[in-house]
Amino acid sequence: MSLALAPIDIPVDIEANLPCRKFDPDLWFSDSPAQLELAKSLCGDCPLRVECLAGAVERSEPWGVWGGEIFERGAVVPRKRPRGRPRKADVARDAELAVEVEERLAANGLDSRNSVRLAA
């Protein structure tokens, strides 16, 4: 059975306290980089963060915040860029953030080279 499709047996009281259930669901699928960063921060203390991330990686989620990471076009991205051409400082910062994302994935037992494609 696939991890992404495995039933999660969680008590109702825990489910009610999940950030994605307490706040507007559109926040996790926003176009605004600031709102996506807020959604990522809300995922930080979620008891199902690791399972959520693993399921999203397995399903190659096309977009949204899953398990505290931003997915865009099926890849984990360090941050969502605003519209327009990126500044040189932003490109350098994105490279540093990509390393951090890879470390977080590894810390959660997900090998990014085999499990998920990291967008540049």
PDB file of C-alpha atoms in Angstrom:
ATOM      1  CA  MET A   1       0.000   0.000   0.000  1.00  0.00           C
ATOM      2  CA  SER A   2       1.252   3.445  -0.887  1.00  0.00           C
ATOM      3  CA  LEU A   3       2.187   5.788   1.949  1.00  0.00           C
ATOM      4  CA  ALA A   4       0.279   8.587   0.243  1.00  0.00           C
ATOM      5  CA  LEU A   5      -2.893   6.505   0.150  1.00  0.00           C
ATOM      6  CA  ALA A   6      -2.512   4.825   3.529  1.00  0.00           C
ATOM      7  CA  PRO A   7      -5.354   5.697   5.877  1.00  0.00           C
ATOM      8  CA  ILE A   8      -4.252   7.891   8.724  1.00  0.00           C
ATOM      9  CA  ASP A   9      -5.982   6.977  11.954  1.00  0.00           C
ATOM     10  CA  ILE A  10      -5.945  10.235  13.895  1.00  0.00           C
ATOM     11  CA  PRO A  11      -8.255  11.242  16.697  1.00  0.00           C
ATOM     12  CA  VAL A  12     -10.826  13.920  15.940  1.00  0.00           C
ATOM     13  CA  ASP A  13      -9.373  16.280  18.569  1.00  0.00           C
ATOM     14  CA  ILE A  14      -5.962  16.230  16.837  1.00  0.00           C
ATOM     15  CA  GLU A  15      -7.513  16.752  13.421  1.00  0.00           C
ATOM     16  CA  ALA A  16      -9.377  19.806  14.708  1.00  0.00           C
ATOM     17  CA  ASN A  17      -6.066  21.321  15.842  1.00  0.00           C
ATOM     18  CA  LEU A  18      -4.252  20.904  12.527  1.00  0.00           C
ATOM     19  CA  PRO A  19      -3.343  24.329  11.104  1.00  0.00           C
ATOM     20  CA  CYS A  20      -4.705  23.423   7.665  1.00  0.00           C
ATOM     21  CA  ARG A  21      -8.073  22.682   9.308  1.00  0.00           C
ATOM     22  CA  LYS A  22      -8.145  25.768  11.559  1.00  0.00           C
ATOM     23  CA  PHE A  23      -7.217  28.410   8.965  1.00  0.00           C
ATOM     24  CA  ASP A  24      -8.483  29.250   5.493  1.00  0.00           C
ATOM     25  CA  PRO A  25      -7.399  26.379   3.183  1.00  0.00           C
ATOM     26  CA  ASP A  26      -6.722  28.867   0.375  1.00  0.00           C
ATOM     27  CA  LEU A  27      -3.732  30.116   2.389  1.00  0.00           C
ATOM     28  CA  TRP A  28      -1.847  26.884   1.521  1.00  0.00           C
ATOM     29  CA  PHE A  29      -2.474  27.447  -2.210  1.00  0.00           C
ATOM     30  CA  SER A  30      -2.000  31.208  -2.446  1.00  0.00           C
ATOM     31  CA  ASP A  31      -0.202  33.038  -5.257  1.00  0.00           C
ATOM     32  CA  SER A  32       1.296  35.455  -2.749  1.00  0.00           C
ATOM     33  CA  PRO A  33       4.812  34.562  -1.548  1.00  0.00           C
ATOM     34  CA  ALA A  34       4.094  36.192   1.829  1.00  0.00           C
ATOM     35  CA  GLN A  35       0.973  34.088   2.385  1.00  0.00           C
ATOM     36  CA  LEU A  36       2.825  30.897   1.451  1.00  0.00           C
ATOM     37  CA  GLU A  37       5.554  31.749   3.967  1.00  0.00           C
ATOM     38  CA  LEU A  38       2.826  32.207   6.586  1.00  0.00           C
ATOM     39  CA  ALA A  39       1.378  28.790   5.699  1.00  0.00           C
ATOM     40  CA  LYS A  40       4.862  27.233   5.971  1.00  0.00           C
ATOM     41  CA  SER A  41       5.305  28.742   9.419  1.00  0.00           C
ATOM     42  CA  LEU A  42       1.928  27.426  10.564  1.00  0.00           C
ATOM     43  CA  CYS A  43       2.994  23.901   9.537  1.00  0.00           C
ATOM     44  CA  GLY A  44       6.008  24.041  11.863  1.00  0.00           C
ATOM     45  CA  ASP A  45       4.280  22.616  14.948  1.00  0.00           C
ATOM     46  CA  CYS A  46       1.852  20.316  13.122  1.00  0.00           C
ATOM     47  CA  PRO A  47       1.928  16.744  14.471  1.00  0.00           C
ATOM     48  CA  LEU A  48       1.372  15.370  10.941  1.00  0.00           C
ATOM     49  CA  ARG A  49       3.985  17.525   9.177  1.00  0.00           C
ATOM     50  CA  VAL A  50       6.302  14.635   8.261  1.00  0.00           C
ATOM     51  CA  GLU A  51       3.474  12.428   6.993  1.00  0.00           C
ATOM     52  CA  CYS A  52       2.010  15.313   5.015  1.00  0.00           C
ATOM     53  CA  LEU A  53       5.360  16.056   3.378  1.00  0.00           C
ATOM     54  CA  ALA A  54       6.041  12.396   2.586  1.00  0.00           C
ATOM     55  CA  GLY A  55       2.608  12.012   0.992  1.00  0.00           C
ATOM     56  CA  ALA A  56       3.040  15.168  -1.090  1.00  0.00           C
ATOM     57  CA  VAL A  57       6.450  14.005  -2.317  1.00  0.00           C
ATOM     58  CA  GLU A  58       5.057  10.603  -3.243  1.00  0.00           C
ATOM     59  CA  ARG A  59       2.090  12.135  -5.065  1.00  0.00           C
ATOM     60  CA  SER A  60       4.274  14.825  -6.725  1.00  0.00           C
ATOM     61  CA  GLU A  61       1.823  17.499  -5.640  1.00  0.00           C
ATOM     62  CA  PRO A  62       1.694  20.179  -8.338  1.00  0.00           C
ATOM     63  CA  TRP A  63       1.435  23.191  -6.007  1.00  0.00           C
ATOM     64  CA  GLY A  64       0.756  24.407  -2.498  1.00  0.00           C
ATOM     65  CA  VAL A  65       2.321  24.101   0.933  1.00  0.00           C
ATOM     66  CA  TRP A  66       2.610  20.512   2.151  1.00  0.00           C
ATOM     67  CA  GLY A  67       4.421  19.509   5.313  1.00  0.00           C
ATOM     68  CA  GLY A  68       5.962  22.949   5.673  1.00  0.00           C
ATOM     69  CA  GLU A  69       7.475  22.997   2.172  1.00  0.00           C
ATOM     70  CA  ILE A  70       6.341  24.857  -0.949  1.00  0.00           C
ATOM     71  CA  PHE A  71       5.595  22.760  -4.031  1.00  0.00           C
ATOM     72  CA  GLU A  72       5.501  24.392  -7.439  1.00  0.00           C
ATOM     73  CA  ARG A  73       4.963  22.377 -10.623  1.00  0.00           C
ATOM     74  CA  GLY A  74       5.608  19.157  -8.691  1.00  0.00           C
ATOM     75  CA  ALA A  75       8.936  20.302  -7.224  1.00  0.00           C
ATOM     76  CA  VAL A  76       9.929  21.571  -3.793  1.00  0.00           C
ATOM     77  CA  VAL A  77      11.027  25.192  -4.008  1.00  0.00           C
ATOM     78  CA  PRO A  78      12.762  27.117  -1.230  1.00  0.00           C
ATOM     79  CA  ARG A  79      10.425  30.081  -1.669  1.00  0.00           C
ATOM     80  CA  LYS A  80       7.922  31.329  -4.179  1.00  0.00           C
ATOM     81  CA  ARG A  81       9.300  34.122  -6.272  1.00  0.00           C
ATOM     82  CA  PRO A  82       7.221  37.192  -6.956  1.00  0.00           C
ATOM     83  CA  ARG A  83       6.402  37.996 -10.575  1.00  0.00           C
ATOM     84  CA  GLY A  84       9.094  39.494 -12.757  1.00  0.00           C
ATOM     85  CA  ARG A  85      12.791  38.944 -13.237  1.00  0.00           C
ATOM     86  CA  PRO A  86      14.643  37.983 -10.036  1.00  0.00           C
ATOM     87  CA  ARG A  87      17.354  40.223  -8.631  1.00  0.00           C
ATOM     88  CA  LYS A  88      20.887  38.831  -8.466  1.00  0.00           C
ATOM     89  CA  ALA A  89      20.742  38.795  -4.660  1.00  0.00           C
ATOM     90  CA  ASP A  90      17.525  36.750  -4.827  1.00  0.00           C
ATOM     91  CA  VAL A  91      19.151  34.183  -7.107  1.00  0.00           C
ATOM     92  CA  ALA A  92      22.054  33.760  -4.659  1.00  0.00           C
ATOM     93  CA  ARG A  93      19.661  33.479  -1.714  1.00  0.00           C
ATOM     94  CA  ASP A  94      17.594  30.878  -3.601  1.00  0.00           C
ATOM     95  CA  ALA A  95      20.711  28.737  -4.002  1.00  0.00           C
ATOM     96  CA  GLU A  96      21.318  28.857  -0.238  1.00  0.00           C
ATOM     97  CA  LEU A  97      17.667  28.094   0.494  1.00  0.00           C
ATOM     98  CA  ALA A  98      17.729  25.119  -1.894  1.00  0.00           C
ATOM     99  CA  VAL A  99      20.485  23.591   0.256  1.00  0.00           C
ATOM    100  CA  GLU A 100      18.371  24.179   3.388  1.00  0.00           C
ATOM    101  CA  VAL A 101      15.353  22.510   1.761  1.00  0.00           C
ATOM    102  CA  GLU A 102      17.458  19.494   0.833  1.00  0.00           C
ATOM    103  CA  GLU A 103      18.716  19.257   4.435  1.00  0.00           C
ATOM    104  CA  ARG A 104      15.142  19.441   5.799  1.00  0.00           C
ATOM    105  CA  LEU A 105      14.005  16.714   3.420  1.00  0.00           C
ATOM    106  CA  ALA A 106      16.927  14.532   4.489  1.00  0.00           C
ATOM    107  CA  ALA A 107      16.139  15.199   8.162  1.00  0.00           C
ATOM    108  CA  ASN A 108      12.634  13.869   7.518  1.00  0.00           C
ATOM    109  CA  GLY A 109      13.995  10.714   5.912  1.00  0.00           C
ATOM    110  CA  LEU A 110      13.300  11.784   2.328  1.00  0.00           C
ATOM    111  CA  ASP A 111      16.141  11.492  -0.172  1.00  0.00           C
ATOM    112  CA  SER A 112      15.531  14.430  -2.481  1.00  0.00           C
ATOM    113  CA  ARG A 113      17.510  12.924  -5.365  1.00  0.00           C
ATOM    114  CA  ASN A 114      15.227   9.884  -5.515  1.00  0.00           C
ATOM    115  CA  SER A 115      11.999  11.171  -4.038  1.00  0.00           C
ATOM    116  CA  VAL A 116      11.442  14.701  -5.202  1.00  0.00           C
ATOM    117  CA  ARG A 117      12.795  17.056  -7.774  1.00  0.00           C
ATOM    118  CA  LEU A 118      14.111  20.336  -6.393  1.00  0.00           C
ATOM    119  CA  ALA A 119      13.359  23.291  -8.614  1.00  0.00           C
ATOM    120  CA  ALA A 120      16.162  25.740  -9.260  1.00  0.00           C
TER     121      ALA A 120
END
